[in-house]
Tab-separated table of C-alpha atoms in Angstrom:
chain	number	residue	atom	x	y	z
A	1	MET	CA	6.717	-10.289	18.468
A	2	ALA	CA	7.064	-11.931	21.862
A	3	MET	CA	3.448	-13.081	21.883
A	4	TRP	CA	4.199	-15.295	18.884
A	5	HIS	CA	7.523	-16.675	20.066
A	6	GLU	CA	6.966	-20.410	19.625
A	7	ARG	CA	10.145	-22.391	20.155
A	8	GLY	CA	8.702	-25.285	18.187
A	9	PHE	CA	9.137	-23.217	15.041
A	10	ARG	CA	12.893	-23.059	15.637
A	11	VAL	CA	13.404	-26.530	14.199
A	12	LEU	CA	11.455	-25.609	11.076
A	13	VAL	CA	13.336	-22.347	10.686
A	14	VAL	CA	16.752	-23.988	10.965
A	15	ALA	CA	15.646	-26.683	8.528
A	16	SER	CA	14.523	-24.031	6.044
A	17	VAL	CA	17.872	-22.266	6.202
A	18	ALA	CA	19.707	-25.568	5.862
A	19	ALA	CA	17.664	-26.395	2.769
A	20	LEU	CA	18.501	-23.032	1.247
A	21	VAL	CA	22.196	-23.511	1.930
A	22	ALA	CA	22.086	-27.004	0.429
A	23	ALA	CA	20.283	-25.679	-2.644
A	24	VAL	CA	23.272	-23.535	-3.560
A	25	GLY	CA	25.736	-26.305	-2.764
A	26	ILE	CA	27.174	-24.851	0.420
A	27	ALA	CA	28.078	-27.096	3.337
A	28	HIS	CA	25.966	-26.070	6.320
A	29	ALA	CA	27.612	-26.753	9.637
A	30	SER	CA	25.816	-26.243	12.945
A	31	ALA	CA	26.129	-22.903	14.687
A	32	GLU	CA	27.970	-24.598	17.562
A	33	ASP	CA	30.602	-26.035	15.200
A	34	GLY	CA	31.107	-22.698	13.488
A	35	ALA	CA	29.226	-22.535	10.220
A	36	ALA	CA	31.485	-19.729	9.125
A	37	GLY	CA	34.470	-22.043	8.951
A	38	ALA	CA	32.619	-24.395	6.610
A	39	VAL	CA	31.956	-21.749	3.979
A	40	ASP	CA	34.388	-20.339	1.458
A	41	ALA	CA	34.222	-16.570	1.811
A	42	ALA	CA	34.887	-16.272	-1.913
A	43	LEU	CA	31.265	-17.321	-2.484
A	44	HIS	CA	30.283	-13.822	-1.436
A	45	ARG	CA	30.385	-11.826	-4.616
A	46	THR	CA	31.949	-8.831	-2.895
A	47	ALA	CA	34.327	-10.675	-0.604
A	48	GLU	CA	37.362	-10.737	-2.891
A	49	ALA	CA	38.045	-7.016	-2.900
A	50	PRO	CA	36.713	-3.794	-1.414
A	51	ARG	CA	33.955	-2.139	-3.388
A	52	THR	CA	34.591	1.295	-4.786
A	53	ASP	CA	32.617	4.419	-5.407
A	54	ALA	CA	32.240	6.023	-8.845
A	55	SER	CA	35.634	7.706	-8.466
A	56	GLY	CA	37.351	4.462	-7.515
A	57	GLY	CA	37.804	5.203	-3.826
A	58	ALA	CA	38.157	2.034	-1.745
A	59	GLY	CA	35.862	1.226	1.138
A	60	THR	CA	32.688	2.898	-0.082
A	61	THR	CA	29.727	1.439	-1.917
A	62	SER	CA	27.844	3.600	-4.376
A	63	VAL	CA	24.584	2.881	-6.157
A	64	ASP	CA	26.646	2.431	-9.360
A	65	ALA	CA	29.023	-0.051	-7.696
A	66	VAL	CA	26.229	-2.611	-7.267
A	67	ALA	CA	24.548	-1.744	-10.594
A	68	ARG	CA	21.616	-0.189	-8.752
A	69	GLN	CA	20.532	-3.685	-7.728
A	70	PRO	CA	21.924	-4.289	-4.240
A	71	ARG	CA	21.300	-7.649	-2.607
A	72	ILE	CA	19.787	-6.881	0.800
A	73	LEU	CA	19.273	-9.460	3.541
A	74	LEU	CA	16.526	-8.417	5.978
A	75	VAL	CA	16.994	-9.944	9.453
A	76	GLY	CA	14.306	-9.262	12.032
A	77	ASP	CA	11.195	-10.276	13.933
A	78	SER	CA	7.477	-9.927	13.189
A	79	ILE	CA	7.862	-6.228	12.438
A	80	THR	CA	10.081	-7.226	9.523
A	81	GLN	CA	8.018	-10.286	8.650
A	82	GLY	CA	4.735	-8.379	8.658
A	83	MET	CA	1.125	-9.343	9.300
A	84	THR	CA	-1.349	-10.858	6.861
A	85	GLY	CA	-2.936	-8.130	4.781
A	86	ASP	CA	-0.051	-5.732	5.423
A	87	HIS	CA	1.945	-4.026	2.776
A	88	THR	CA	4.840	-4.331	5.311
A	89	TRP	CA	7.634	-1.821	5.721
A	90	ARG	CA	9.614	-4.009	3.313
A	91	TYR	CA	7.132	-3.179	0.560
A	92	ARG	CA	7.234	0.528	1.442
A	93	ALA	CA	11.055	0.534	1.340
A	94	TYR	CA	11.014	-1.316	-1.974
A	95	GLU	CA	8.690	1.336	-3.409
A	96	LEU	CA	10.875	4.182	-2.172
A	97	LEU	CA	13.961	2.608	-3.724
A	98	VAL	CA	12.311	1.803	-7.061
A	99	GLU	CA	11.110	5.410	-7.300
A	100	GLN	CA	14.812	6.371	-7.222
A	101	GLY	CA	15.710	3.894	-9.946
A	102	VAL	CA	17.189	1.382	-7.484
A	103	VAL	CA	15.779	-2.136	-7.819
A	104	PRO	CA	16.768	-3.968	-4.629
A	105	ASP	CA	17.155	-7.725	-4.599
A	106	PHE	CA	15.787	-8.618	-1.172
A	107	VAL	CA	17.136	-11.992	-0.081
A	108	GLY	CA	16.329	-14.444	2.692
A	109	TYR	CA	14.808	-17.882	3.055
A	110	ARG	CA	11.084	-17.097	3.364
A	111	THR	CA	8.381	-14.890	1.876
A	112	ASP	CA	5.520	-15.271	4.364
A	113	THR	CA	3.634	-13.082	6.831
A	114	VAL	CA	1.958	-13.871	10.178
A	115	ASP	CA	-1.804	-14.016	10.718
A	116	PRO	CA	-2.452	-11.861	13.840
A	117	VAL	CA	-5.514	-13.953	14.804
A	118	THR	CA	-4.501	-17.572	14.069
A	119	LYS	CA	-0.709	-17.026	14.322
A	120	GLU	CA	-0.313	-19.032	11.096
A	121	ARG	CA	2.496	-18.256	8.660
A	122	VAL	CA	0.849	-17.484	5.321
A	123	GLU	CA	1.499	-15.759	1.989
A	124	ASP	CA	-0.917	-12.835	2.228
A	125	TYR	CA	-0.013	-9.257	1.352
A	126	ALA	CA	-2.049	-6.152	0.578
A	127	ASP	CA	0.043	-5.979	-2.595
A	128	PRO	CA	2.361	-8.928	-3.340
A	129	ASP	CA	3.970	-7.185	-6.313
A	130	PHE	CA	7.456	-6.684	-4.856
A	131	ASP	CA	10.496	-8.762	-3.906
A	132	ARG	CA	9.119	-10.560	-0.834
A	133	ASP	CA	12.227	-12.499	0.280
A	134	HIS	CA	13.208	-11.875	3.883
A	135	ALA	CA	14.527	-13.475	7.062
A	136	GLY	CA	12.098	-12.045	9.594
A	137	VAL	CA	10.700	-14.448	12.182
A	138	ALA	CA	7.936	-13.568	14.636
A	139	GLY	CA	9.291	-13.693	18.169
A	140	MET	CA	12.953	-13.647	17.186
A	141	THR	CA	15.421	-12.103	19.607
A	142	ALA	CA	18.944	-10.794	19.263
A	143	THR	CA	20.075	-13.021	22.124
A	144	ASP	CA	18.696	-16.205	20.531
A	145	PRO	CA	18.526	-16.023	16.706
A	146	GLN	CA	16.318	-18.731	15.262
A	147	TYR	CA	18.614	-19.629	12.379
A	148	ASP	CA	22.277	-19.806	11.401
A	149	VAL	CA	23.079	-16.257	10.342
A	150	ALA	CA	26.485	-17.164	8.869
A	151	GLY	CA	25.012	-19.982	6.798
A	152	LEU	CA	22.174	-17.803	5.545
A	153	THR	CA	24.595	-15.020	4.668
A	154	ALA	CA	26.733	-17.435	2.682
A	155	ALA	CA	23.692	-18.787	0.861
A	156	THR	CA	22.199	-15.397	-0.034
A	157	ARG	CA	25.429	-13.372	-0.674
A	158	PRO	CA	24.133	-9.943	0.388
A	159	ASP	CA	25.811	-6.632	-0.269
A	160	LEU	CA	23.986	-5.252	2.738
A	161	VAL	CA	22.305	-6.712	5.821
A	162	VAL	CA	19.550	-4.846	7.680
A	163	VAL	CA	19.162	-6.072	11.258
A	164	SER	CA	16.117	-5.027	13.292
A	165	LEU	CA	16.014	-6.936	16.577
A	166	GLY	CA	15.777	-6.128	20.270
A	167	VAL	CA	12.163	-5.394	21.169
A	168	ASN	CA	11.400	-9.031	21.983
A	169	ASP	CA	14.515	-9.127	24.133
A	170	ALA	CA	13.242	-6.082	26.020
A	171	LEU	CA	9.782	-7.615	26.428
A	172	GLN	CA	11.384	-10.743	27.843
A	173	GLY	CA	13.488	-8.736	30.293
A	174	HIS	CA	16.897	-9.451	28.763
A	175	ASP	CA	19.778	-7.273	29.898
A	176	PRO	CA	20.514	-4.557	27.302
A	177	ASP	CA	24.200	-5.513	27.372
A	178	ASP	CA	23.235	-9.068	26.435
A	179	VAL	CA	21.132	-7.710	23.590
A	180	ALA	CA	24.137	-5.725	22.372
A	181	ALA	CA	26.283	-8.851	22.590
A	182	GLY	CA	23.725	-10.744	20.519
A	183	LEU	CA	23.631	-8.063	17.838
A	184	ARG	CA	27.430	-7.923	17.794
A	185	ALA	CA	27.519	-11.696	17.296
A	186	ILE	CA	25.081	-11.406	14.370
A	187	VAL	CA	27.323	-8.831	12.675
A	188	ASP	CA	30.357	-11.029	13.354
A	189	ASP	CA	28.543	-13.985	11.774
A	190	VAL	CA	27.766	-11.917	8.683
A	191	ARG	CA	31.353	-10.752	8.361
A	192	SER	CA	32.760	-14.239	8.873
A	193	VAL	CA	31.563	-15.141	5.369
A	194	ALA	CA	30.950	-11.693	3.828
A	195	PRO	CA	33.701	-9.411	5.178
A	196	TYR	CA	32.784	-6.526	2.884
A	197	ALA	CA	29.037	-6.587	3.468
A	198	ASP	CA	27.637	-3.387	4.918
A	199	VAL	CA	25.183	-3.382	7.813
A	200	VAL	CA	22.227	-1.306	8.961
A	201	LEU	CA	21.294	-1.642	12.620
A	202	ALA	CA	17.780	-0.412	13.337
A	203	GLU	CA	16.681	1.246	16.526
A	204	GLN	CA	13.548	-0.346	17.933
A	205	THR	CA	10.539	1.888	17.337
A	206	THR	CA	8.548	0.971	20.468
A	207	THR	CA	10.355	3.408	22.737
A	208	TRP	CA	7.393	3.513	25.146
A	209	LEU	CA	7.984	-0.110	26.192
A	210	PRO	CA	10.199	-0.841	29.224
A	211	GLY	CA	13.757	-1.687	28.289
A	212	VAL	CA	13.590	-0.448	24.694
A	213	PRO	CA	15.282	2.950	25.286
A	214	ALA	CA	18.237	1.163	26.901
A	215	VAL	CA	18.406	-1.303	24.002
A	216	ASN	CA	18.421	1.591	21.544
A	217	GLU	CA	21.238	3.246	23.446
A	218	ARG	CA	23.306	0.064	23.020
A	219	ILE	CA	22.407	-0.125	19.317
A	220	ARG	CA	23.669	3.418	18.758
A	221	GLY	CA	26.881	2.480	20.521
A	222	LEU	CA	27.296	-0.600	18.347
A	223	VAL	CA	27.077	1.479	15.170
A	224	ASP	CA	30.120	3.474	16.267
A	225	GLU	CA	31.920	0.386	17.571
A	226	LEU	CA	31.399	-1.877	14.554
A	227	ASP	CA	31.709	0.600	11.692
A	228	THR	CA	34.848	-0.087	9.647
A	229	GLU	CA	36.257	1.106	6.343
A	230	ARG	CA	35.596	-2.170	4.557
A	231	SER	CA	32.275	-3.047	6.237
A	232	ARG	CA	30.373	0.058	7.130
A	233	VAL	CA	27.539	0.245	9.651
A	234	ALA	CA	24.716	2.802	9.594
A	235	LEU	CA	21.842	3.474	11.978
A	236	ALA	CA	18.144	3.375	11.052
A	237	GLN	CA	16.696	5.748	13.606
A	238	VAL	CA	13.310	5.757	15.282
A	239	PRO	CA	11.129	7.956	13.038
A	240	ASP	CA	10.452	11.419	14.418
A	241	GLY	CA	7.202	11.468	16.361
A	242	TYR	CA	6.660	7.697	16.065
A	243	ASP	CA	3.729	7.000	18.373
A	244	ALA	CA	1.896	3.947	19.701
A	245	ASP	CA	-1.533	5.392	18.895
A	246	ASP	CA	-0.839	6.819	15.436
A	247	ASP	CA	1.753	4.410	14.051
A	248	THR	CA	0.864	0.979	15.463
A	249	TRP	CA	-2.290	-1.119	15.692
A	250	ASP	CA	-1.484	-2.850	18.981
A	251	GLY	CA	1.224	-0.765	20.640
A	252	ILE	CA	3.984	-2.809	18.943
A	253	HIS	CA	3.380	-3.636	15.282
A	254	PRO	CA	3.223	-0.852	12.685
A	255	ASN	CA	0.032	0.077	10.903
A	256	ALA	CA	0.170	1.371	7.328
A	257	VAL	CA	1.366	4.790	8.501
A	258	GLY	CA	4.021	3.234	10.719
A	259	GLU	CA	5.248	1.044	7.861
A	260	ILE	CA	5.951	4.131	5.778
A	261	ALA	CA	7.756	5.824	8.652
A	262	ILE	CA	10.003	2.799	9.283
A	263	ALA	CA	10.742	2.358	5.576
A	264	HIS	CA	11.716	6.020	5.311
A	265	GLU	CA	14.341	5.628	8.042
A	266	VAL	CA	15.707	2.375	6.609
A	267	VAL	CA	16.147	3.983	3.186
A	268	ALA	CA	17.713	7.023	4.855
A	269	ALA	CA	20.269	4.666	6.430
A	270	LEU	CA	20.868	3.058	3.030
A	271	SER	CA	21.530	6.534	1.631
A	272	GLU	CA	24.307	7.032	4.187
A	273	LEU	CA	25.980	3.920	2.786
A	274	GLY	CA	25.579	4.992	-0.844
A	275	TYR	CA	22.867	2.536	-1.826
A	276	ALA	CA	20.134	5.128	-2.302
A	277	ASP	CA	19.274	8.795	-2.156
A	278	LYS	CA	17.798	10.256	0.991
A	279	PRO	CA	14.023	9.801	0.637
A	280	ALA	CA	11.593	12.684	0.550
A	281	THR	CA	9.004	12.948	3.304
A	282	VAL	CA	5.808	11.074	2.442
A	283	ARG	CA	2.903	13.464	2.928
A	284	ASP	CA	-0.031	11.622	1.341
A	285	LEU	CA	-0.477	9.039	4.085
A	286	PRO	CA	-2.976	6.168	3.778
A	287	ALA	CA	-5.582	5.086	6.301
A	288	PRO	CA	-3.819	2.959	8.919
A	289	GLY	CA	-6.027	-0.147	8.656
A	290	PRO	CA	-6.020	-3.126	6.268
A	291	ASP	CA	-7.058	-2.709	2.625
A	292	ARG	CA	-9.822	-5.301	2.629
A	293	SER	CA	-13.509	-5.707	3.462
A	294	VAL	CA	-15.487	-8.201	5.503
A	295	GLU	CA	-17.612	-10.640	3.506
A	296	GLY	CA	-21.042	-12.218	3.812
A	297	ALA	CA	-22.584	-9.612	6.126
A	298	ARG	CA	-26.041	-10.843	7.139
A	299	PHE	CA	-28.663	-10.789	9.879
A	300	VAL	CA	-28.873	-14.108	11.720
A	301	ALA	CA	-31.509	-13.149	14.326
A	302	ARG	CA	-34.031	-10.334	14.884
A	303	THR	CA	-36.311	-9.194	17.660
A	304	PRO	CA	-38.411	-6.002	17.813
A	305	THR	CA	-35.536	-4.231	19.560
A	306	SER	CA	-32.400	-6.108	18.474
A	307	LEU	CA	-30.491	-7.359	15.447
A	308	ARG	CA	-27.787	-10.033	15.482
A	309	LEU	CA	-25.279	-9.498	12.711
A	310	ALA	CA	-22.708	-11.985	11.336
A	311	TRP	CA	-19.925	-11.742	8.760
A	312	SER	CA	-16.690	-13.390	7.632
A	313	SER	CA	-13.443	-11.527	8.248
A	314	PRO	CA	-10.560	-11.913	5.813
A	315	ARG	CA	-7.094	-12.569	7.158
A	316	GLY	CA	-5.594	-9.482	8.742
A	317	VAL	CA	-8.888	-8.051	10.005
A	318	THR	CA	-9.166	-8.465	13.776
A	319	LYS	CA	-12.179	-6.289	14.623
A	320	VAL	CA	-15.209	-4.722	12.960
A	321	HIS	CA	-16.601	-1.290	13.804
A	322	ILE	CA	-20.355	-1.094	13.261
A	323	GLU	CA	-22.352	2.049	12.594
A	324	GLY	CA	-26.060	2.342	11.869
A	325	ARG	CA	-28.825	4.708	10.902
A	326	ASP	CA	-32.609	4.555	11.111
A	327	LEU	CA	-33.982	4.708	7.574
A	328	THR	CA	-37.552	5.002	8.854
A	329	THR	CA	-36.867	8.277	10.647
A	330	GLY	CA	-34.003	9.431	8.447
A	331	GLY	CA	-31.498	9.385	11.293
A	332	ARG	CA	-27.762	10.014	10.961
A	333	TRP	CA	-24.993	7.451	11.085
A	334	THR	CA	-24.248	6.543	14.701
A	335	PRO	CA	-21.514	4.273	16.145
A	336	LEU	CA	-23.190	1.135	17.538
A	337	ALA	CA	-20.515	-1.363	18.555
A	338	THR	CA	-16.994	-2.678	18.053
A	339	SER	CA	-16.668	-6.439	17.822
A	340	ALA	CA	-14.419	-8.467	20.080
A	341	TRP	CA	-10.983	-9.526	18.765
A	342	GLY	CA	-11.467	-12.154	16.066
A	343	ALA	CA	-15.271	-12.212	16.467
A	344	GLU	CA	-17.543	-12.638	13.454
A	345	GLU	CA	-20.879	-11.968	15.115
A	346	GLN	CA	-22.358	-9.085	17.097
A	347	LEU	CA	-25.638	-8.545	18.963
A	348	LEU	CA	-26.968	-5.000	18.520
A	349	GLU	CA	-29.741	-3.718	20.797
A	350	GLY	CA	-31.837	-0.592	21.318
A	351	PHE	CA	-33.732	-0.535	18.031
A	352	ALA	CA	-37.350	0.519	17.479
A	353	PRO	CA	-39.892	-2.176	16.481
A	354	GLY	CA	-40.786	-2.243	12.807
A	355	HIS	CA	-38.132	0.220	11.695
A	356	ALA	CA	-35.761	-0.217	8.756
A	357	TYR	CA	-32.062	0.173	9.511
A	358	GLU	CA	-28.900	0.452	7.459
A	359	LEU	CA	-25.731	-0.853	9.088
A	360	ARG	CA	-22.143	-0.236	7.995
A	361	LEU	CA	-19.256	-2.578	8.875
A	362	ARG	CA	-15.819	-1.021	8.794
A	363	PRO	CA	-12.856	-3.363	9.299
A	364	SER	CA	-9.803	-2.704	11.435
A	365	ARG	CA	-6.714	-4.362	12.756
A	366	GLY	CA	-6.592	-3.549	16.418
A	367	THR	CA	-6.954	0.207	16.678
A	368	ALA	CA	-6.089	0.814	13.011
A	369	LEU	CA	-9.271	1.592	11.075
A	370	SER	CA	-9.471	0.837	7.369
A	371	ASP	CA	-10.376	3.500	4.853
A	372	GLU	CA	-14.132	4.048	4.550
A	373	ARG	CA	-14.069	2.615	1.016
A	374	TRP	CA	-13.604	-0.835	2.572
A	375	SER	CA	-16.860	-0.554	4.527
A	376	VAL	CA	-19.748	-2.920	3.790
A	377	GLU	CA	-23.397	-1.822	4.158
A	378	ILE	CA	-26.416	-3.995	4.893
A	379	THR	CA	-30.112	-3.095	5.305
A	380	GLY	CA	-32.699	-4.828	7.479
A	381	ARG	CA	-35.901	-4.285	9.428
A	382	THR	CA	-36.857	-5.189	12.990
A	383	PRO	CA	-40.136	-7.125	13.415
A	384	THR	CA	-43.069	-5.309	14.959
A	385	SER	CA	-43.656	-7.994	17.565
């Protein structure tokens, strides 16, 4: 999100899109010169004629009309890109669609995630077994897209484009009308080379942040304004009850529970356009934290009343929650400390001399605790003197 908006990456992003366009033999003009004019709209596989539903009615797209394999371009910021160790909402949406017999072909120009500690772009998923292509860029705004949307659309030939942008604009204080203008321009860029592509505009989930409710109001207005018979527009709504504490790990980015909620609403929007069935409510929710454990837990220093603990955190783990119990007295598990962000060492004090202790390290990303099965236990004794 805004905290990772590094303008130096813009050059790399544009270069990546240009390389993708060149790879399919499409001339890639600059955005200022009008990339749309340099691309033959016939390259879009659905541009020659309106798609039809099963009964042959023009202007609607059914699951059958795209052989249950719609090409979907995902345009967004770090919420779309995802964090290292995430499943991502993209994965959750893919699962929901496959369960219905729809096998989406996600398209884009990248497959990476963002490390929340180092800010590096890396290939690191909780489960990489899905179509990982996307066009999400951490820090991206609607008012200043970091790549040529028309060129990317021409290169990837989507049936449908999902656009989720606006929260970074709000965080940067952009006028909501300017955000709406930016989103409108993105849709215009898509249609300039893919006039029959459908669009999903996503409300921004962080409604507790200043400016986001106004942005969402403009997004809802755009859905009505831009929806046409040949290029329909649907709204992915904020999930009911979506909450900073329960659904995010830092007040912005979704945890595992939030991913599922976002994916549900995206697939619901796809169902309005005929690409899927309306998804059932997911009731068996996972723990919100990352599915991975810390490694190499060890004691690096001991005194009669203290233990210094060290470990190595895998990508995607930002904090460690430490509990302990006194094995000498048979005490119960007690919370002892939470490490600082990105720390891999913790001093623990208040122990009894000569006692044996068992410590348990439970990883988290921000406030999102991992399932207890990812905890690591270590046993040690304090010296008597």
